[in-house]
Every structure is written in structure tokens, then in C-alpha cells.
mmCIF file with all atom_site columns, C-alpha atoms in Angstrom:
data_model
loop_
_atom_site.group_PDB
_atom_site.id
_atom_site.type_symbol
_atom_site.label_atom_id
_atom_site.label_alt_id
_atom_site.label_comp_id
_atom_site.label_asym_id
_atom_site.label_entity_id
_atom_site.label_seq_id
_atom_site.pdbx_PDB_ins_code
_atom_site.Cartn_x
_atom_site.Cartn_y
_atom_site.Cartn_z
_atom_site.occupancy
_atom_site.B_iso_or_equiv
_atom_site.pdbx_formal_charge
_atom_site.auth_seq_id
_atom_site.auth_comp_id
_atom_site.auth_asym_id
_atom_site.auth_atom_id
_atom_site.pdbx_PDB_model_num
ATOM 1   C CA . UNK B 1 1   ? -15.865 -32.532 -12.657 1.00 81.00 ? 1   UNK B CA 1
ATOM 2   C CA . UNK B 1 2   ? -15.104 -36.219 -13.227 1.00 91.00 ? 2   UNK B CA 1
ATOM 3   C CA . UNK B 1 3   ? -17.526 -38.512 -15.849 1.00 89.00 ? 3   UNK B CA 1
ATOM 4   C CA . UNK B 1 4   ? -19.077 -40.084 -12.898 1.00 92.00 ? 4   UNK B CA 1
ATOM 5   C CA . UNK B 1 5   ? -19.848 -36.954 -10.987 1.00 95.00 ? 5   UNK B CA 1
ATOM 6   C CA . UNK B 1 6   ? -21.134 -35.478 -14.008 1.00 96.00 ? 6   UNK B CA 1
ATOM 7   C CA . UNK B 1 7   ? -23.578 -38.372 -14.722 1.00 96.00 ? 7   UNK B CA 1
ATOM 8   C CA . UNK B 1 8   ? -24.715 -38.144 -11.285 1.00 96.00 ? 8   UNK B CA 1
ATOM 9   C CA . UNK B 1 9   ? -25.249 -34.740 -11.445 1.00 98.00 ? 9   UNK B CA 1
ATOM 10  C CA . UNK B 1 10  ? -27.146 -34.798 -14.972 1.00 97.00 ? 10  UNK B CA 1
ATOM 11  C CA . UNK B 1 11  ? -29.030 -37.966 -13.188 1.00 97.00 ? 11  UNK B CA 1
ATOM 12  C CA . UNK B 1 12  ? -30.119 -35.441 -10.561 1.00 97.00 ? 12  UNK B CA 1
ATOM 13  C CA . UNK B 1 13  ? -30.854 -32.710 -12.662 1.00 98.00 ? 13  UNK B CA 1
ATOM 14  C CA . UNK B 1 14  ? -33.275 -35.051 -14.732 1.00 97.00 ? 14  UNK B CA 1
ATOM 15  C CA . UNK B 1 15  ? -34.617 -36.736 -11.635 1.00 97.00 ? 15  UNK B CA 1
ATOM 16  C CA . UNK B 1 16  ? -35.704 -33.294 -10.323 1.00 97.00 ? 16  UNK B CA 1
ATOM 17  C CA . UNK B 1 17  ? -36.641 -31.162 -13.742 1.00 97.00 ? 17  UNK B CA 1
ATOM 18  C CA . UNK B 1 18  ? -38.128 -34.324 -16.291 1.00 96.00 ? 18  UNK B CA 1
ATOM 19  C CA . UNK B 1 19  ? -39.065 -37.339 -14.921 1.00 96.00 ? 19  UNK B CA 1
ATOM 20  C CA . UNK B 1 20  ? -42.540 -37.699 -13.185 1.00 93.00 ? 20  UNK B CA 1
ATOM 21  C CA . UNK B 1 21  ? -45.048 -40.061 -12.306 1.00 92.00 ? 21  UNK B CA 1
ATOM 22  C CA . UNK B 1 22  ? -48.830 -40.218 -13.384 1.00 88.00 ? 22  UNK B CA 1
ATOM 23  C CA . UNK B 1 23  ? -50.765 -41.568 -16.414 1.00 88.00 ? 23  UNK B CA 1
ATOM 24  C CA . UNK B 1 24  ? -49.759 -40.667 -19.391 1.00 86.00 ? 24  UNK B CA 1
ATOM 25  C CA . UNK B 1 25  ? -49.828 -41.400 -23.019 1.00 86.00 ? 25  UNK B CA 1
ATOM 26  C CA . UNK B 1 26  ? -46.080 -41.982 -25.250 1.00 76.00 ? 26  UNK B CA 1
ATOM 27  C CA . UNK B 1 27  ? -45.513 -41.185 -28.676 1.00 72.00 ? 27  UNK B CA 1
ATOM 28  C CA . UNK B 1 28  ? -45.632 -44.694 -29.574 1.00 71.00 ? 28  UNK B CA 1
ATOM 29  C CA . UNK B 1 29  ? -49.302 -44.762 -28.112 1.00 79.00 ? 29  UNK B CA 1
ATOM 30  C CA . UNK B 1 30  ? -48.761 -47.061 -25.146 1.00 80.00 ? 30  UNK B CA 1
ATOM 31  C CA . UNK B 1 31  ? -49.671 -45.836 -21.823 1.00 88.00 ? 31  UNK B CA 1
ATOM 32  C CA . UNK B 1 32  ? -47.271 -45.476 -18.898 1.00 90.00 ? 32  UNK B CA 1
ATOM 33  C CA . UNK B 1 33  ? -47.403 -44.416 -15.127 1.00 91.00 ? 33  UNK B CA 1
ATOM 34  C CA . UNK B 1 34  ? -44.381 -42.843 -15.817 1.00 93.00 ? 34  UNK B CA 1
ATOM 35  C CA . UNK B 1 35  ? -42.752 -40.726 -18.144 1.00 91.00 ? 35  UNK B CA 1
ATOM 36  C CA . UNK B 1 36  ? -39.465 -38.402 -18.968 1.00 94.00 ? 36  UNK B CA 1
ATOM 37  C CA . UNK B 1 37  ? -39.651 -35.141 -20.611 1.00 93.00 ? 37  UNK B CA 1
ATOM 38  C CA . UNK B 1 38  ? -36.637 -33.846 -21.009 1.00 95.00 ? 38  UNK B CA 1
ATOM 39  C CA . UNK B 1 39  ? -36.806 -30.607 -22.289 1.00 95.00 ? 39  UNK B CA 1
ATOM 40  C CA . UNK B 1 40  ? -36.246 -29.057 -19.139 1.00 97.00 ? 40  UNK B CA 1
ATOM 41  C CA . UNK B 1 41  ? -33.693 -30.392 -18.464 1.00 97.00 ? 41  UNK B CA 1
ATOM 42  C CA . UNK B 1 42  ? -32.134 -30.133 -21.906 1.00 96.00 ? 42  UNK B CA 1
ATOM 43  C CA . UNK B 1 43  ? -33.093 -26.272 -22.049 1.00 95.00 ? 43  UNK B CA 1
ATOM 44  C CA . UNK B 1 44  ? -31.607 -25.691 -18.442 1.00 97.00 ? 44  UNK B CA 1
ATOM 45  C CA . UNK B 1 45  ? -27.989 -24.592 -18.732 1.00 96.00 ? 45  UNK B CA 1
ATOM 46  C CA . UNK B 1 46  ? -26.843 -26.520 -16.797 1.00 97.00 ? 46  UNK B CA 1
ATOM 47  C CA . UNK B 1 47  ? -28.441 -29.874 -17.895 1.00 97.00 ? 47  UNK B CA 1
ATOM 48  C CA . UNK B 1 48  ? -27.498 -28.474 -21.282 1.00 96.00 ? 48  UNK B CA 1
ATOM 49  C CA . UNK B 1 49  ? -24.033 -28.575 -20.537 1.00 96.00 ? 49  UNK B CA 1
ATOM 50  C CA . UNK B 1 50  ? -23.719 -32.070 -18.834 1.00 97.00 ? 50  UNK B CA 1
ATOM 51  C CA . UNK B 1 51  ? -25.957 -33.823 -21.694 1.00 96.00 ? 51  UNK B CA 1
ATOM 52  C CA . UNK B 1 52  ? -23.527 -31.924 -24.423 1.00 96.00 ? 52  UNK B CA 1
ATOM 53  C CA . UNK B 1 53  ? -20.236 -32.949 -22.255 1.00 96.00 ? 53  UNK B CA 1
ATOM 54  C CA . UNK B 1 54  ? -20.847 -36.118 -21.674 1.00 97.00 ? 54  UNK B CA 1
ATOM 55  C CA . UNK B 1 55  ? -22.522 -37.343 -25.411 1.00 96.00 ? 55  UNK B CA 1
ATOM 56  C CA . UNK B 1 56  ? -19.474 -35.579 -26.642 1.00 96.00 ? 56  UNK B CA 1
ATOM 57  C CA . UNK B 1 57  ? -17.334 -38.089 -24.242 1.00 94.00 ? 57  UNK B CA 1
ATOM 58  C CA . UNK B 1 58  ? -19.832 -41.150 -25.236 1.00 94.00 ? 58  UNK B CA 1
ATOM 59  C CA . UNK B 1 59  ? -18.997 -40.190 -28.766 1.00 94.00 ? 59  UNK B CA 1
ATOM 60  C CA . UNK B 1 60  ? -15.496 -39.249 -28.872 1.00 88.00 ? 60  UNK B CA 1
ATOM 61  C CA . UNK B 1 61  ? -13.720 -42.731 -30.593 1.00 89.00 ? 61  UNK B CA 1
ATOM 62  C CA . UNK B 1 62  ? -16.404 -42.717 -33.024 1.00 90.00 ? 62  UNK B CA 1
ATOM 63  C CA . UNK B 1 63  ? -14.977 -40.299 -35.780 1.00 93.00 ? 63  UNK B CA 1
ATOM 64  C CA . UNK B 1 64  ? -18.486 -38.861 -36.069 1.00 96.00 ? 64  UNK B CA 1
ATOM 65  C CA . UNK B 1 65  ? -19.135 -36.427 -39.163 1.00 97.00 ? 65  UNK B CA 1
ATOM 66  C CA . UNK B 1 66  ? -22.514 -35.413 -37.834 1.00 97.00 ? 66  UNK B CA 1
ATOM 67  C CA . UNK B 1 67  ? -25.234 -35.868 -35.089 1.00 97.00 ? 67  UNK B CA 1
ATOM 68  C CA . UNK B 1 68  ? -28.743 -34.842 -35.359 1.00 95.00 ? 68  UNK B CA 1
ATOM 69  C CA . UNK B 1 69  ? -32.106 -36.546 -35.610 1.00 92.00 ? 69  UNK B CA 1
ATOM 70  C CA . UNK B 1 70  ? -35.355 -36.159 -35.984 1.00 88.00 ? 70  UNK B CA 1
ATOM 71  C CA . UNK B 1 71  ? -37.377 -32.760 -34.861 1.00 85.00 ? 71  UNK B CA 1
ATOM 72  C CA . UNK B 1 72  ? -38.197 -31.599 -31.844 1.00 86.00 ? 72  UNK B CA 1
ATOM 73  C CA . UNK B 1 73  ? -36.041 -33.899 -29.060 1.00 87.00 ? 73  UNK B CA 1
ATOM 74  C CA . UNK B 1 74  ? -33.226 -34.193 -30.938 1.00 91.00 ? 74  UNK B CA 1
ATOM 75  C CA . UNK B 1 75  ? -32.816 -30.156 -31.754 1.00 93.00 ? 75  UNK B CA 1
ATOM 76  C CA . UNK B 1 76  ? -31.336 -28.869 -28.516 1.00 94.00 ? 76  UNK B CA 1
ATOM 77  C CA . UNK B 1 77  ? -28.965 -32.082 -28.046 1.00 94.00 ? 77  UNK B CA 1
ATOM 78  C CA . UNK B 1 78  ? -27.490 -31.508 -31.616 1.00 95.00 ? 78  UNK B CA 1
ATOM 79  C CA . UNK B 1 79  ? -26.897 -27.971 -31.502 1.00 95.00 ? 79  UNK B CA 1
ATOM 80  C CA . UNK B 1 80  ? -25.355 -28.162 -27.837 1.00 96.00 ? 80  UNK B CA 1
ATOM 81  C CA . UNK B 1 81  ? -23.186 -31.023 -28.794 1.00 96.00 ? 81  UNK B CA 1
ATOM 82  C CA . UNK B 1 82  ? -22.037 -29.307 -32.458 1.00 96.00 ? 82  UNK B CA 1
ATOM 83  C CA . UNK B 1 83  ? -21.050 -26.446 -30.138 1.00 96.00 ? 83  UNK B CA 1
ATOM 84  C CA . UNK B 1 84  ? -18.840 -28.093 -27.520 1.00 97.00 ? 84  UNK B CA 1
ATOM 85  C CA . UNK B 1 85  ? -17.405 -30.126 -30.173 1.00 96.00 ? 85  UNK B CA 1
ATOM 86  C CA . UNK B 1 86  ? -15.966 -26.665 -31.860 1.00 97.00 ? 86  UNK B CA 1
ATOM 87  C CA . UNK B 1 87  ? -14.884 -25.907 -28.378 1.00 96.00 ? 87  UNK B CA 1
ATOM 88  C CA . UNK B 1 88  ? -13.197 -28.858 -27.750 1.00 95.00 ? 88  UNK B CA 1
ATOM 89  C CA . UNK B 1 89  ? -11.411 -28.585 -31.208 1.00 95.00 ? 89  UNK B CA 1
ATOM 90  C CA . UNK B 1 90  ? -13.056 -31.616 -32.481 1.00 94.00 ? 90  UNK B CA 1
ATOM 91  C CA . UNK B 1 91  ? -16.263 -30.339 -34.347 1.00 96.00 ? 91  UNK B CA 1
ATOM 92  C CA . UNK B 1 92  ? -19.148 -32.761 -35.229 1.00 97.00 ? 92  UNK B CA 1
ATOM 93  C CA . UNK B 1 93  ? -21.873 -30.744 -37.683 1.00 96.00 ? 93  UNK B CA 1
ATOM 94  C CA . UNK B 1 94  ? -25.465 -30.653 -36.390 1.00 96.00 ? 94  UNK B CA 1
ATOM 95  C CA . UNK B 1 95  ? -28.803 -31.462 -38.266 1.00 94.00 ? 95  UNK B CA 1
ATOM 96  C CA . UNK B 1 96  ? -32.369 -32.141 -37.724 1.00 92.00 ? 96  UNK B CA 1
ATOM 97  C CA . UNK B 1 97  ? -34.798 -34.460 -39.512 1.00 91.00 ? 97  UNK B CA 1
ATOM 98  C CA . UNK B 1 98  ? -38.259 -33.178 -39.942 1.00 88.00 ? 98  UNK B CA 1
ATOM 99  C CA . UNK B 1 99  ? -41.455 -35.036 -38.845 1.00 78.00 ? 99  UNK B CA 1
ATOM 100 C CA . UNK B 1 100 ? -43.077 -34.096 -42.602 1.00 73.00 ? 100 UNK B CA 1
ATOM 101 C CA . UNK B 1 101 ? -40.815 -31.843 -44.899 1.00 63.00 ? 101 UNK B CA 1
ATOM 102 C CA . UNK B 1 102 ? -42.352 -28.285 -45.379 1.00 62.00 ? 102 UNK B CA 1
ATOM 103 C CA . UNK B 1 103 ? -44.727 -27.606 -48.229 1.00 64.00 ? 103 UNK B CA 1
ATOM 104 C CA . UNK B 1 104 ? -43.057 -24.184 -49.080 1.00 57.00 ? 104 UNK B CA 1
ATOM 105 C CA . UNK B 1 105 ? -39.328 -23.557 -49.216 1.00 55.00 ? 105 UNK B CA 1
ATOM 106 C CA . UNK B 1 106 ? -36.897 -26.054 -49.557 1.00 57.00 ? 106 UNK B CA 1
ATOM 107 C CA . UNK B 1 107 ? -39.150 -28.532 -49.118 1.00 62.00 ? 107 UNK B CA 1
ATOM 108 C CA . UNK B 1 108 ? -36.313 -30.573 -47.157 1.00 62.00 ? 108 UNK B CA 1
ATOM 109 C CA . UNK B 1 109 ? -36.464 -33.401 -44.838 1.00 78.00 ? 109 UNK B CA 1
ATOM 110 C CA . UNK B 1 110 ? -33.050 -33.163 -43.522 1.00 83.00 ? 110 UNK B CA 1
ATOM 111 C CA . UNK B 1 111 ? -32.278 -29.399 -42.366 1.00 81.00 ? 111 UNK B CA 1
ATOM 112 C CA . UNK B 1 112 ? -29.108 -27.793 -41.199 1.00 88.00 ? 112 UNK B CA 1
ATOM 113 C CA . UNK B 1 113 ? -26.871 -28.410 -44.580 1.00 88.00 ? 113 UNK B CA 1
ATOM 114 C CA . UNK B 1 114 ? -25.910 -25.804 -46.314 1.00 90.00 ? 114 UNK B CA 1
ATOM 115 C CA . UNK B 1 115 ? -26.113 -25.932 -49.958 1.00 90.00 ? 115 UNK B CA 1
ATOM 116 C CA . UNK B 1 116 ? -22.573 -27.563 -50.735 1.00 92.00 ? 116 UNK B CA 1
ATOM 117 C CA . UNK B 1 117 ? -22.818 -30.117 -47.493 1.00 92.00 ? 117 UNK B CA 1
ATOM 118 C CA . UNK B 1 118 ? -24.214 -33.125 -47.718 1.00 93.00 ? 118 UNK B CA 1
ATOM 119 C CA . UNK B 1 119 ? -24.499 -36.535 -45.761 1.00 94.00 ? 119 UNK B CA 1
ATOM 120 C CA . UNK B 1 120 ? -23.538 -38.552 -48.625 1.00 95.00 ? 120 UNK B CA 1
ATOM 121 C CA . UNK B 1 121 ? -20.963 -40.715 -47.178 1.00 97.00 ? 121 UNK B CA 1
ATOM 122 C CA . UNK B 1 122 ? -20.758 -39.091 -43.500 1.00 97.00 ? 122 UNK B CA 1
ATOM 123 C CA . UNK B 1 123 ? -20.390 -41.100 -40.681 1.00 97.00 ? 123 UNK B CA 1
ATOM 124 C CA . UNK B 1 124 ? -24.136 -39.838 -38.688 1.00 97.00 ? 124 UNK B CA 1
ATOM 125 C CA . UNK B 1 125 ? -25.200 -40.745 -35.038 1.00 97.00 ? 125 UNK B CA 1
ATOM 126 C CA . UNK B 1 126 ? -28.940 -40.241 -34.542 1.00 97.00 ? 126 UNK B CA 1
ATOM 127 C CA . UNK B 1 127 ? -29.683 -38.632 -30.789 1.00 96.00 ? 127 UNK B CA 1
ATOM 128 C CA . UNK B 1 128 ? -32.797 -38.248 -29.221 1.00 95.00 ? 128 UNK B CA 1
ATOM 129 C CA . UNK B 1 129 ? -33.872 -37.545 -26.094 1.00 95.00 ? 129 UNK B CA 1
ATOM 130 C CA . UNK B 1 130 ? -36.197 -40.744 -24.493 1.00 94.00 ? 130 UNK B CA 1
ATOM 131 C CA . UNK B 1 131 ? -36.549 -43.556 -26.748 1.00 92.00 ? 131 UNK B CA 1
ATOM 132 C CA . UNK B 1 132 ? -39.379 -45.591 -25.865 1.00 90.00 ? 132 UNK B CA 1
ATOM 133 C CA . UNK B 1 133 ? -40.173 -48.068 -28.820 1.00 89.00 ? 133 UNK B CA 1
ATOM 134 C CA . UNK B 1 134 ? -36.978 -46.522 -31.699 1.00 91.00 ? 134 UNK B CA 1
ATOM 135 C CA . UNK B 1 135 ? -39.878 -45.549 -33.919 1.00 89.00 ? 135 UNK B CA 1
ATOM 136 C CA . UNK B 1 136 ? -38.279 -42.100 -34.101 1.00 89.00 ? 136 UNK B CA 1
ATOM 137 C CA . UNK B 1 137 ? -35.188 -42.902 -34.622 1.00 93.00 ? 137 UNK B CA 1
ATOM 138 C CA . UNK B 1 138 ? -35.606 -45.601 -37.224 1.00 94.00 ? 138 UNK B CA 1
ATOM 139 C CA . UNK B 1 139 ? -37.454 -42.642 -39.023 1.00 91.00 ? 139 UNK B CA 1
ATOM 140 C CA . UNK B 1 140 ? -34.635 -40.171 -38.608 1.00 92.00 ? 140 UNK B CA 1
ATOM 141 C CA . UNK B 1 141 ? -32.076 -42.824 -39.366 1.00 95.00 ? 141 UNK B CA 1
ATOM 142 C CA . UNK B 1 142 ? -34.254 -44.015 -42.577 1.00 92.00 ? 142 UNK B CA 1
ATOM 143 C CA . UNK B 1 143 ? -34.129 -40.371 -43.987 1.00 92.00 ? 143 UNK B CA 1
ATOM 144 C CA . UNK B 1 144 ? -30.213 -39.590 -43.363 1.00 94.00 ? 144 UNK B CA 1
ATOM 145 C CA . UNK B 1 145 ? -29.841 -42.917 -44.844 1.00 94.00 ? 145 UNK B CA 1
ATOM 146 C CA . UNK B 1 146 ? -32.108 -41.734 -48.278 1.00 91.00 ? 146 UNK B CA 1
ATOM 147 C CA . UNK B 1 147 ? -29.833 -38.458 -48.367 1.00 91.00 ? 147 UNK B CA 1
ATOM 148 C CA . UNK B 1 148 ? -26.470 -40.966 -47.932 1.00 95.00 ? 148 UNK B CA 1
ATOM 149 C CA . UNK B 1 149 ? -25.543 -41.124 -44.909 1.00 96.00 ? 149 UNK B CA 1
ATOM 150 C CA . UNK B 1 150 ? -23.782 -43.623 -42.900 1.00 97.00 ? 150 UNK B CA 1
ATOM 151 C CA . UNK B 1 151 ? -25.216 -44.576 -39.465 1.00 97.00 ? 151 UNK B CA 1
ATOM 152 C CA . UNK B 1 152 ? -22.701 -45.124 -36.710 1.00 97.00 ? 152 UNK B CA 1
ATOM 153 C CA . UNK B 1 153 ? -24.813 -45.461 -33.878 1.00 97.00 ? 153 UNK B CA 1
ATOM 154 C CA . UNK B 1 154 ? -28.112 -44.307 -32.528 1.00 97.00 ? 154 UNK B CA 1
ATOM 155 C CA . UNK B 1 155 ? -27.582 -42.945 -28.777 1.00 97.00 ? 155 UNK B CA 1
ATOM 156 C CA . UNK B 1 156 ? -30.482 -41.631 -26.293 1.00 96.00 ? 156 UNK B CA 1
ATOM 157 C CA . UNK B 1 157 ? -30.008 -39.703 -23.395 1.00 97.00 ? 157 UNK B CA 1
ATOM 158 C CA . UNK B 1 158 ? -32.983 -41.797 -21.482 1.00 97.00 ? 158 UNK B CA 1
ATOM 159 C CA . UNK B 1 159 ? -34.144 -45.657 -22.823 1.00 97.00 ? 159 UNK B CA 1
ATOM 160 C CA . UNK B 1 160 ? -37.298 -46.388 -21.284 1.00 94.00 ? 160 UNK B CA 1
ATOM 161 C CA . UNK B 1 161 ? -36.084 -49.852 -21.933 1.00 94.00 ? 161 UNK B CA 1
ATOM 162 C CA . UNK B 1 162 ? -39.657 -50.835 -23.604 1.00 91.00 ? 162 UNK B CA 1
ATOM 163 C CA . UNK B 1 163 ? -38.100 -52.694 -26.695 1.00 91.00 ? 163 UNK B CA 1
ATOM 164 C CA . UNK B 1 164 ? -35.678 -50.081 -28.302 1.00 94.00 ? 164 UNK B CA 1
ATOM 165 C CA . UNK B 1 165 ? -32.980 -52.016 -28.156 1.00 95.00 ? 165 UNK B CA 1
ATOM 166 C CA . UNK B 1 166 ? -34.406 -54.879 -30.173 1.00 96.00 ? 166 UNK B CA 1
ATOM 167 C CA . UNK B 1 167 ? -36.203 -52.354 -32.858 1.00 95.00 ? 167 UNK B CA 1
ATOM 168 C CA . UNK B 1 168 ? -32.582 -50.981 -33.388 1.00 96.00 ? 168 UNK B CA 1
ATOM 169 C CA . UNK B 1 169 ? -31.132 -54.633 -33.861 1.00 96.00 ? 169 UNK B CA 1
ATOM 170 C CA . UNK B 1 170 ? -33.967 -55.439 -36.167 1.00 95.00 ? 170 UNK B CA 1
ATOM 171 C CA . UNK B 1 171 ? -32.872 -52.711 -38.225 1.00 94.00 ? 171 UNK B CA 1
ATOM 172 C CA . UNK B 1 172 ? -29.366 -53.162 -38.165 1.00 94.00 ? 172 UNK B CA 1
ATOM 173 C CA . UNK B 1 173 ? -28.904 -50.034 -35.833 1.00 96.00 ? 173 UNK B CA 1
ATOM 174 C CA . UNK B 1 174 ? -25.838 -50.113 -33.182 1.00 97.00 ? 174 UNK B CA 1
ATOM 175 C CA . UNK B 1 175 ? -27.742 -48.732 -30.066 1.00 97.00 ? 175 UNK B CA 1
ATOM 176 C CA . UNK B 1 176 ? -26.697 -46.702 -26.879 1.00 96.00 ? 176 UNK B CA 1
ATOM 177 C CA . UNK B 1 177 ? -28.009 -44.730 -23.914 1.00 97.00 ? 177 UNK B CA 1
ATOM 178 C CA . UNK B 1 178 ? -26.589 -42.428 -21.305 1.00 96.00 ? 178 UNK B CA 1
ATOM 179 C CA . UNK B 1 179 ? -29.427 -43.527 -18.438 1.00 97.00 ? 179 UNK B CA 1
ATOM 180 C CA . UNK B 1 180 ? -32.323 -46.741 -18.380 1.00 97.00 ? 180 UNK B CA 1
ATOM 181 C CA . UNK B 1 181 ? -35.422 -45.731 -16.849 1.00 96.00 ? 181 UNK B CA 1
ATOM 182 C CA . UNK B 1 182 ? -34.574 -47.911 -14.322 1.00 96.00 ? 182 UNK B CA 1
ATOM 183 C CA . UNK B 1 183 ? -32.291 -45.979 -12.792 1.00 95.00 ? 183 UNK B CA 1
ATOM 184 C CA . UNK B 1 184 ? -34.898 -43.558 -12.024 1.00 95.00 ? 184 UNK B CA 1
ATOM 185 C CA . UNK B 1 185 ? -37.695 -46.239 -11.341 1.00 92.00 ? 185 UNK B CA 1
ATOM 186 C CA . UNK B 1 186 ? -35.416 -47.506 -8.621  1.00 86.00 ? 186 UNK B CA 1
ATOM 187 C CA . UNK B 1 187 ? -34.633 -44.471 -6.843  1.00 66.00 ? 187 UNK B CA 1
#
């Protein structure tokens, strides 16, 4: 399938399986009359598969290291992507960030390393699923940062295009996404 009949495919799968209208309250605590929840789509196989092939294509001149972010959006993307990157014979490493590090175990904040990896020096893209305002991905990106690593970009599958992009300037954080909310506003 070619990159534009994949995007329009993924753009239908979303359409149909995560985006809905109705009141409802985002993580950033501002109130839309629409939102994206992309899980379903993202758990689908075949949504899995489009979101993986075509972040993988988004991503491929960036030399990445690793991709990951922070808990629970960015799980699914990461470990899709890690896998068609091994398929594709150019492996990027999955992580996740935690919301709040456990109070038993490891205690860790980033998770996914083993014991001899670390991000200390590692080109890193953050991914999440809908960005509304960045505020999760400037706190994913602040705590691969504290354990070293370098951020290349932060890319989102859906930007509700409510201020992300200048958050991620303000922080000195190169910015993508695959779709703008517009794109499903409009249709």
C-alpha cells in the first residue's frame, strides 16, 4: 500500500474507531465538544500496523536510538514501532516513562532498559498518541532528558492543534504529527 493510501486508511480507521463528538473533559483540564481516543484504534491490528508503518516512515532519516514516552498512550505506539523496526532491519529500542515512579521495585521512572542500557547519550523521540496542550510530553521528554537522553523530536499521531506546537517551541522541542484535528473536524 502506498504512504498516502495508508494515511488515508489509518485516517479512516481513526475516524470510525476514536474520534467522537460530545462534551468532554482533556487531560489538560479544558473542555472540548470533541475528542480522540485512540486506543482503539491503536489496539486494533490493523490501526496498529498503519500507526507503526507509517511513524517508522516519519522517523526513518532521523537515526533514532529509541522511542517511547510517557505511560499509558505512548505504550502500544512504542512497542509496535520497536517491533517493525526489527522487522524492517532497522531496530529503534522502546521505553515508557511513568506518570509517578513505583514505590516498590525499581523504583524507576523510565522503564524498558535493561540493566546495562541506558539513554545517556541516545538520540530519543517522545510519541504519544493526541497531544492537546504538550504537557505530557514535556514531562516524558523532561525525565529521558534527567536519565541523558537526547531529544530528537517529539511526534503525535493526532495534534488537537490547541497550543502544542508553541509549548514544544517554548521548550526547545522539534515537534511533529501524523494528523491535525482538523482533518477530522472538517470531514
Amino acid at each position: 500500500m502506498s504512504k498516502s493510501a495508508s494515511r488515508a486508511r489509518l485516517a479512516d480507521i481513526i475516524r470510525v474507531r476514536s474520534f467522537g463528538r460530545g462534551e468532554i473533559t482533556l487531560a489538560s483540564g479544558r473542555k472540548s465538544d470533541f475528542y480522540f481516543n485512540l486506543k482503539p484504534t491503536m489496539l486494533d491490528p490493523e490501526g496498529a500496523a498503519l500507526l507503526a508503518e507509517l511513524t517508522f516512515e516519519a522517523l526513518r532519516e532521523d537515526n533514532v536510538d529509541y522511542i517511547g514516552g510517557l505511560e499509558m498512550g505512548a505504550v502500544p505506539l512504542a512497542g509496535a514501532i520497536a517491533q517493525l523496526s526489527w522487522l524492517k532491519n532497522h531496530p529503534i529500542a522502546a521505553f515508557f516513562v511513568r506518570k509517578k515512579p513505583k514505590e516498590h521495585g525499581a523504583r524507576l521512572s523510565v522503564e524498558g532498559l535493561s540493566k546495562s542500557e541506558t539513554l545517556t547519550g541516545k538520540r530519543v523521540v517522545i510519541v504519544e498518541d493526541v497531544t492537546t496542550t504538550g504537557g505530557s510530553a514535556i514531562k516524558a521528554a523532561e525525565s529521558v532528558r534527567e536519565a541523558g537522553g537526547v531529544i530528537v523530536l517529539v511526534l503525535t499521531m493526532v495534534d488537537r492543534e490547541e497550543g502544542a506546537t508553541e509549548a514544544f517551541a517554548a521548550a526547545g522541542l522539534p515537534f511533529r504529527s501524523l494528523y491535525k484535528a482538523s482533518e477530522f473536524l472538517k470531514a
